[in-house]
């Protein structure tokens, strides 16, 4: 039984964040951002294709334009995050709350505008 004077057994050996080894986590996170950007790109392209194949009425063009704007917003956040992860492999900066909110808002808006085009 371990007592209060013994260090916790967490596999770190030195007691925590001072000796943090991120391993491949930044690379995996960077790849996840790229996959998500690719998914958003496909959704925006499909929205444009739906608009063009069904006849270009005003509402369809507006929906496709809004999808494109949401995609651009997400692309800007993702590009900045991918760059930050690539530049700071040893200790990547934390994603800001503003960037997280923008990424979520753009993803939700893209899904909503794309769904509106289909309906």
mmCIF file with all atom_site columns, C-alpha atoms in Angstrom, residues 17-87:
data_model
loop_
_atom_site.group_PDB
_atom_site.id
_atom_site.type_symbol
_atom_site.label_atom_id
_atom_site.label_alt_id
_atom_site.label_comp_id
_atom_site.label_asym_id
_atom_site.label_entity_id
_atom_site.label_seq_id
_atom_site.pdbx_PDB_ins_code
_atom_site.Cartn_x
_atom_site.Cartn_y
_atom_site.Cartn_z
_atom_site.occupancy
_atom_site.B_iso_or_equiv
_atom_site.pdbx_formal_charge
_atom_site.auth_seq_id
_atom_site.auth_comp_id
_atom_site.auth_asym_id
_atom_site.auth_atom_id
_atom_site.pdbx_PDB_model_num
ATOM 1  C CA . UNK A 1 17 ? 4.279   18.172 -16.902 1.00 0.00 ? 17 UNK A CA 1
ATOM 2  C CA . UNK A 1 18 ? 7.876   19.315 -16.410 1.00 0.00 ? 18 UNK A CA 1
ATOM 3  C CA . UNK A 1 19 ? 9.098   16.331 -18.419 1.00 0.00 ? 19 UNK A CA 1
ATOM 4  C CA . UNK A 1 20 ? 6.164   16.136 -20.801 1.00 0.00 ? 20 UNK A CA 1
ATOM 5  C CA . UNK A 1 21 ? 6.898   14.166 -23.935 1.00 0.00 ? 21 UNK A CA 1
ATOM 6  C CA . UNK A 1 22 ? 4.127   14.878 -26.440 1.00 0.00 ? 22 UNK A CA 1
ATOM 7  C CA . UNK A 1 23 ? 5.191   11.954 -28.602 1.00 0.00 ? 23 UNK A CA 1
ATOM 8  C CA . UNK A 1 24 ? 3.103   11.861 -31.744 1.00 0.00 ? 24 UNK A CA 1
ATOM 9  C CA . UNK A 1 25 ? 0.119   13.736 -30.317 1.00 0.00 ? 25 UNK A CA 1
ATOM 10 C CA . UNK A 1 26 ? 0.789   16.994 -32.241 1.00 0.00 ? 26 UNK A CA 1
ATOM 11 C CA . UNK A 1 27 ? 1.145   15.027 -35.484 1.00 0.00 ? 27 UNK A CA 1
ATOM 12 C CA . UNK A 1 28 ? -2.109  13.131 -34.851 1.00 0.00 ? 28 UNK A CA 1
ATOM 13 C CA . UNK A 1 29 ? -3.900  16.370 -33.995 1.00 0.00 ? 29 UNK A CA 1
ATOM 14 C CA . UNK A 1 30 ? -2.558  18.026 -37.139 1.00 0.00 ? 30 UNK A CA 1
ATOM 15 C CA . UNK A 1 31 ? -3.794  15.096 -39.233 1.00 0.00 ? 31 UNK A CA 1
ATOM 16 C CA . UNK A 1 32 ? -7.209  15.282 -37.555 1.00 0.00 ? 32 UNK A CA 1
ATOM 17 C CA . UNK A 1 33 ? -7.480  18.968 -38.494 1.00 0.00 ? 33 UNK A CA 1
ATOM 18 C CA . UNK A 1 34 ? -6.560  18.088 -42.083 1.00 0.00 ? 34 UNK A CA 1
ATOM 19 C CA . UNK A 1 35 ? -9.178  15.307 -42.241 1.00 0.00 ? 35 UNK A CA 1
ATOM 20 C CA . UNK A 1 36 ? -11.833 17.642 -40.875 1.00 0.00 ? 36 UNK A CA 1
ATOM 21 C CA . UNK A 1 37 ? -10.855 20.332 -43.380 1.00 0.00 ? 37 UNK A CA 1
ATOM 22 C CA . UNK A 1 38 ? -11.140 17.778 -46.170 1.00 0.00 ? 38 UNK A CA 1
ATOM 23 C CA . UNK A 1 39 ? -14.616 16.786 -44.947 1.00 0.00 ? 39 UNK A CA 1
ATOM 24 C CA . UNK A 1 40 ? -15.724 20.425 -44.886 1.00 0.00 ? 40 UNK A CA 1
ATOM 25 C CA . UNK A 1 41 ? -14.314 20.903 -48.389 1.00 0.00 ? 41 UNK A CA 1
ATOM 26 C CA . UNK A 1 42 ? -16.308 17.938 -49.681 1.00 0.00 ? 42 UNK A CA 1
ATOM 27 C CA . UNK A 1 43 ? -19.486 19.290 -48.058 1.00 0.00 ? 43 UNK A CA 1
ATOM 28 C CA . UNK A 1 44 ? -18.953 22.726 -49.639 1.00 0.00 ? 44 UNK A CA 1
ATOM 29 C CA . UNK A 1 45 ? -18.290 21.194 -53.066 1.00 0.00 ? 45 UNK A CA 1
ATOM 30 C CA . UNK A 1 46 ? -21.403 19.031 -52.799 1.00 0.00 ? 46 UNK A CA 1
ATOM 31 C CA . UNK A 1 47 ? -23.435 22.107 -51.850 1.00 0.00 ? 47 UNK A CA 1
ATOM 32 C CA . UNK A 1 48 ? -22.184 23.923 -54.950 1.00 0.00 ? 48 UNK A CA 1
ATOM 33 C CA . UNK A 1 49 ? -22.867 20.866 -57.097 1.00 0.00 ? 49 UNK A CA 1
ATOM 34 C CA . UNK A 1 50 ? -26.402 20.566 -55.730 1.00 0.00 ? 50 UNK A CA 1
ATOM 35 C CA . UNK A 1 51 ? -27.043 24.220 -56.511 1.00 0.00 ? 51 UNK A CA 1
ATOM 36 C CA . UNK A 1 52 ? -25.718 23.985 -60.049 1.00 0.00 ? 52 UNK A CA 1
ATOM 37 C CA . UNK A 1 53 ? -27.403 20.687 -60.940 1.00 0.00 ? 53 UNK A CA 1
ATOM 38 C CA . UNK A 1 54 ? -30.836 21.717 -59.666 1.00 0.00 ? 54 UNK A CA 1
ATOM 39 C CA . UNK A 1 55 ? -30.963 25.015 -61.493 1.00 0.00 ? 55 UNK A CA 1
ATOM 40 C CA . UNK A 1 56 ? -29.398 28.147 -60.129 1.00 0.00 ? 56 UNK A CA 1
ATOM 41 C CA . UNK A 1 57 ? -32.256 29.940 -58.385 1.00 0.00 ? 57 UNK A CA 1
ATOM 42 C CA . UNK A 1 58 ? -31.578 32.831 -56.006 1.00 0.00 ? 58 UNK A CA 1
ATOM 43 C CA . UNK A 1 59 ? -32.162 30.847 -52.824 1.00 0.00 ? 59 UNK A CA 1
ATOM 44 C CA . UNK A 1 60 ? -29.867 28.033 -53.984 1.00 0.00 ? 60 UNK A CA 1
ATOM 45 C CA . UNK A 1 61 ? -27.078 30.440 -54.890 1.00 0.00 ? 61 UNK A CA 1
ATOM 46 C CA . UNK A 1 62 ? -27.459 32.175 -51.518 1.00 0.00 ? 62 UNK A CA 1
ATOM 47 C CA . UNK A 1 63 ? -27.237 28.817 -49.706 1.00 0.00 ? 63 UNK A CA 1
ATOM 48 C CA . UNK A 1 64 ? -24.155 27.800 -51.686 1.00 0.00 ? 64 UNK A CA 1
ATOM 49 C CA . UNK A 1 65 ? -22.539 31.184 -51.000 1.00 0.00 ? 65 UNK A CA 1
ATOM 50 C CA . UNK A 1 66 ? -23.200 30.812 -47.273 1.00 0.00 ? 66 UNK A CA 1
ATOM 51 C CA . UNK A 1 67 ? -21.715 27.301 -47.363 1.00 0.00 ? 67 UNK A CA 1
ATOM 52 C CA . UNK A 1 68 ? -18.657 28.729 -49.083 1.00 0.00 ? 68 UNK A CA 1
ATOM 53 C CA . UNK A 1 69 ? -18.285 31.462 -46.429 1.00 0.00 ? 69 UNK A CA 1
ATOM 54 C CA . UNK A 1 70 ? -18.619 28.922 -43.607 1.00 0.00 ? 70 UNK A CA 1
ATOM 55 C CA . UNK A 1 71 ? -16.012 26.756 -45.329 1.00 0.00 ? 71 UNK A CA 1
ATOM 56 C CA . UNK A 1 72 ? -13.633 29.710 -45.647 1.00 0.00 ? 72 UNK A CA 1
ATOM 57 C CA . UNK A 1 73 ? -14.034 30.513 -41.946 1.00 0.00 ? 73 UNK A CA 1
ATOM 58 C CA . UNK A 1 74 ? -13.293 26.931 -40.941 1.00 0.00 ? 74 UNK A CA 1
ATOM 59 C CA . UNK A 1 75 ? -10.384 26.776 -43.368 1.00 0.00 ? 75 UNK A CA 1
ATOM 60 C CA . UNK A 1 76 ? -8.821  29.880 -41.797 1.00 0.00 ? 76 UNK A CA 1
ATOM 61 C CA . UNK A 1 77 ? -9.067  28.456 -38.261 1.00 0.00 ? 77 UNK A CA 1
ATOM 62 C CA . UNK A 1 78 ? -7.819  25.021 -39.327 1.00 0.00 ? 78 UNK A CA 1
ATOM 63 C CA . UNK A 1 79 ? -4.888  26.424 -41.303 1.00 0.00 ? 79 UNK A CA 1
ATOM 64 C CA . UNK A 1 80 ? -3.765  28.507 -38.338 1.00 0.00 ? 80 UNK A CA 1
ATOM 65 C CA . UNK A 1 81 ? -4.066  25.527 -35.975 1.00 0.00 ? 81 UNK A CA 1
ATOM 66 C CA . UNK A 1 82 ? -2.181  23.205 -38.330 1.00 0.00 ? 82 UNK A CA 1
ATOM 67 C CA . UNK A 1 83 ? 0.579   25.804 -38.687 1.00 0.00 ? 83 UNK A CA 1
ATOM 68 C CA . UNK A 1 84 ? 0.808   26.275 -34.900 1.00 0.00 ? 84 UNK A CA 1
ATOM 69 C CA . UNK A 1 85 ? 1.066   22.522 -34.362 1.00 0.00 ? 85 UNK A CA 1
ATOM 70 C CA . UNK A 1 86 ? 3.767   22.201 -37.013 1.00 0.00 ? 86 UNK A CA 1
ATOM 71 C CA . UNK A 1 87 ? 5.842   25.089 -35.671 1.00 0.00 ? 87 UNK A CA 1
#
